């Protein structure tokens, strides 16, 4: 398109992007991150036998552990991604979303879903599947919400003529996948299958939620923001497309790698291992593409904080991939299955990779959304370092804990012995968590100060002061 | 449209695609044959039908999408979208600064 036709056909920026909603989604996401972290602390204190709320049913660590993971997936990550989508999709398609009113309705409905899920879990009504805990009476509403999200964002994307940028491919797929994955995990084991079969479906669900909801939205966002931050195109668009189709064909079958050595037939377990190896290659395309793009611009790591968030996330991604290569072998599974190695891996990928990227996006977008620079670049740095160092310490600590637990079990030590040797590691986890938590507190302080100096805040104060 | 992708990039992409595709097709093919044997002869393995059918349906959808995208010329000049996207971004930013003035 020429500049003239762009000026003629594309609605003004204010009509194109609902910036207020992007801010709301980001704020909701940060709020759930805090709620989730508090749940994590409660469980962590329980494990070192210092639960401050012993005997209070509503504060039971078992329930708050479910809130911890549920609020991360549907509160922190989903809200941050929805904010991202409201920024990215109109800019890439040059068309607004299907309906602004629908966008606000989805925002309200989604918060209702996440909060009532937390309420349901606290009241003891959780469904018995990790990340599928959402009580049965909320499932249809959540499913409807996901359908509406798909309609709202797919409408502008499907109007595009000609080759699409990789980000839109990922987003298109994510809308369909998330809808189907949610249905599979929340309805199939509940109403249609049971026993080992339900176990197999549960395995597919947990992993598909990571790979078909979080991953495509995360990769799509990365492919959008990194070229903008570095002011140069990604290294190879062709390779990014190989990654996309690879994810589409190989991801869905690998969930059963969570259930190696179970009564699920061996050919399915081997199938999951083979597809896990394939997905390793697919993730490599993303890592290679990122570092290929960064080549020649590494100075940006010192001067450009959002790119540093992406870089750190990508380094953590490479580490999780290396872990995956080990985890997917039966020999290594025998050692680390059920141990804290897996918990370390989960934190590394959920916060270390996708959380870091999303916080990088927020660091880049908040000044644009609030029309002012960050009040304190120093606090931004503290946010980065506390989050990254805290997370790395937690992941390393839990990885080691997992190995010691595995060796203890392999040596046929009594269960209690493995709990005893875990204590120092679980104590370190709390300190690492405090660092991560402190990082987010500083982020909020900085955000508040930035809002105080924002022209948007001044304008709203002025309009409130005007006589009616 | 003429592609302006360097040949070395192309070669790398094709090699990577094959490194991923061939071993996986081999692995999946073998496992699928095993699955059919179980399906025919052993009722205990029948429950595996649910995840497999899930997977096959999803993959079928993606094959249709891949065919549709290829026919619409989505991969014709495969590197072009990465440049056009940055150009429109620049234009959007420029317009925003102009409006703000
Ligand atoms: C204040 C920091 C945090 C603390 C103290 C903490 C603590 C915990 C604890 C105690 C568990 C349960 C482990 C078990 O069952 O043995 C857990 C699980 C988990 N946490 Fe966190 N967490 C924190 C932050 C986060 C963040 C920021 C994320 C993601 C963005 C996250 C994602 C997860 C996930 C996905 C699991 C499930 C792991 C599994 O089942 O294998 N956590 N966390």
Coordinates of C-alpha atoms in Angstrom, one line a residue, chain B:
Chain B
X1 CA 7.0 -10.8 -7.6
X2 CA 10.7 -11.7 -7.5
X3 CA 11.9 -13.0 -4.2
X4 CA 14.9 -11.1 -2.8
X5 CA 15.8 -13.8 -0.2
X6 CA 19.4 -14.7 -0.2
X7 CA 20.0 -18.3 -1.5
X8 CA 21.9 -19.2 1.7
X9 CA 18.8 -18.4 3.8
X10 CA 16.7 -20.5 1.5
X11 CA 19.0 -23.4 1.7
X12 CA 19.1 -23.2 5.5
X13 CA 15.4 -23.1 5.7
X14 CA 14.9 -26.0 3.4
X15 CA 17.5 -28.1 5.3
X16 CA 15.9 -27.3 8.6
X17 CA 12.5 -28.2 7.3
X18 CA 13.7 -31.6 6.1
X19 CA 15.6 -32.3 9.3
X20 CA 12.3 -31.7 11.2
X21 CA 10.0 -33.4 8.7
X22 CA 11.7 -36.6 7.7
X23 CA 12.5 -38.2 11.1
X24 CA 9.1 -37.1 12.4
X25 CA 7.2 -38.6 9.5
X26 CA 9.2 -41.8 10.0
X27 CA 8.4 -41.8 13.7
X28 CA 4.7 -41.0 13.3
X29 CA 4.3 -43.5 10.5
X30 CA 5.7 -46.3 12.5
X31 CA 3.6 -45.5 15.6
X32 CA 0.4 -45.1 13.5
X33 CA 0.9 -48.6 12.0
X34 CA 1.4 -49.9 15.6
X35 CA -1.8 -48.1 16.6
X36 CA -3.8 -49.8 13.8
X37 CA -2.5 -53.2 14.9
X38 CA -3.7 -52.5 18.5
X39 CA -7.0 -51.2 17.2
X40 CA -7.6 -54.4 15.2
X41 CA -6.4 -57.0 17.7
X42 CA -6.4 -55.7 21.2
X43 CA -9.4 -54.2 22.9
X44 CA -7.4 -53.0 25.9
X45 CA -5.7 -50.4 23.7
X46 CA -9.0 -49.1 22.4
X47 CA -9.1 -46.1 24.7
X48 CA -6.1 -44.7 22.9
X49 CA -8.6 -43.8 20.1
X50 CA -9.7 -40.6 21.9
X51 CA -6.3 -38.8 21.8
X52 CA -5.4 -40.2 18.4
X53 CA -8.6 -39.1 16.8
X54 CA -8.3 -35.7 18.5
X55 CA -4.9 -35.4 17.0
X56 CA -5.9 -36.6 13.5
X57 CA -8.8 -34.2 13.3
X58 CA -6.7 -31.3 14.3
X59 CA -4.0 -32.2 11.8
X60 CA -6.5 -32.6 9.1
X61 CA -7.8 -29.1 9.7
X62 CA -4.2 -27.9 9.5
X63 CA -3.5 -29.7 6.3
X64 CA -6.6 -28.0 4.7
X65 CA -5.3 -24.6 6.0
X66 CA -1.9 -25.3 4.6
X67 CA -3.3 -26.2 1.2
X68 CA -5.6 -23.1 1.3
X69 CA -2.7 -20.8 2.2
X70 CA -0.5 -22.2 -0.5
X71 CA -3.2 -21.8 -3.1
X72 CA -3.7 -18.2 -2.1
X73 CA -0.1 -17.5 -2.7
X74 CA 0.7 -16.9 1.0
X75 CA 4.2 -18.4 0.6
X76 CA 5.0 -16.9 -2.8
X77 CA 7.4 -14.1 -1.6
X78 CA 7.9 -15.5 1.8
X79 CA 10.2 -12.8 3.1
X80 CA 8.0 -9.9 2.0
X81 CA 5.7 -9.6 5.0
X82 CA 8.6 -8.9 7.4
X83 CA 9.4 -5.7 5.5
X84 CA 5.9 -4.5 4.8
X85 CA 5.0 -4.9 8.5
X86 CA 7.8 -2.7 9.6
X87 CA 7.0 -0.1 7.0
X88 CA 3.4 0.2 8.1
X89 CA 4.5 0.3 11.7
X90 CA 6.7 3.2 10.9
X91 CA 3.9 4.9 9.1
X92 CA 1.5 4.4 12.0
X93 CA 4.1 5.9 14.5
X94 CA 4.7 8.8 12.2
X95 CA 1.0 9.6 11.9
X96 CA 0.7 9.4 15.7
X97 CA 3.4 11.9 16.2
X98 CA 1.9 14.2 13.6
X99 CA -1.5 14.0 15.3
X100 CA 0.0 14.7 18.7
X101 CA 1.6 17.9 17.4

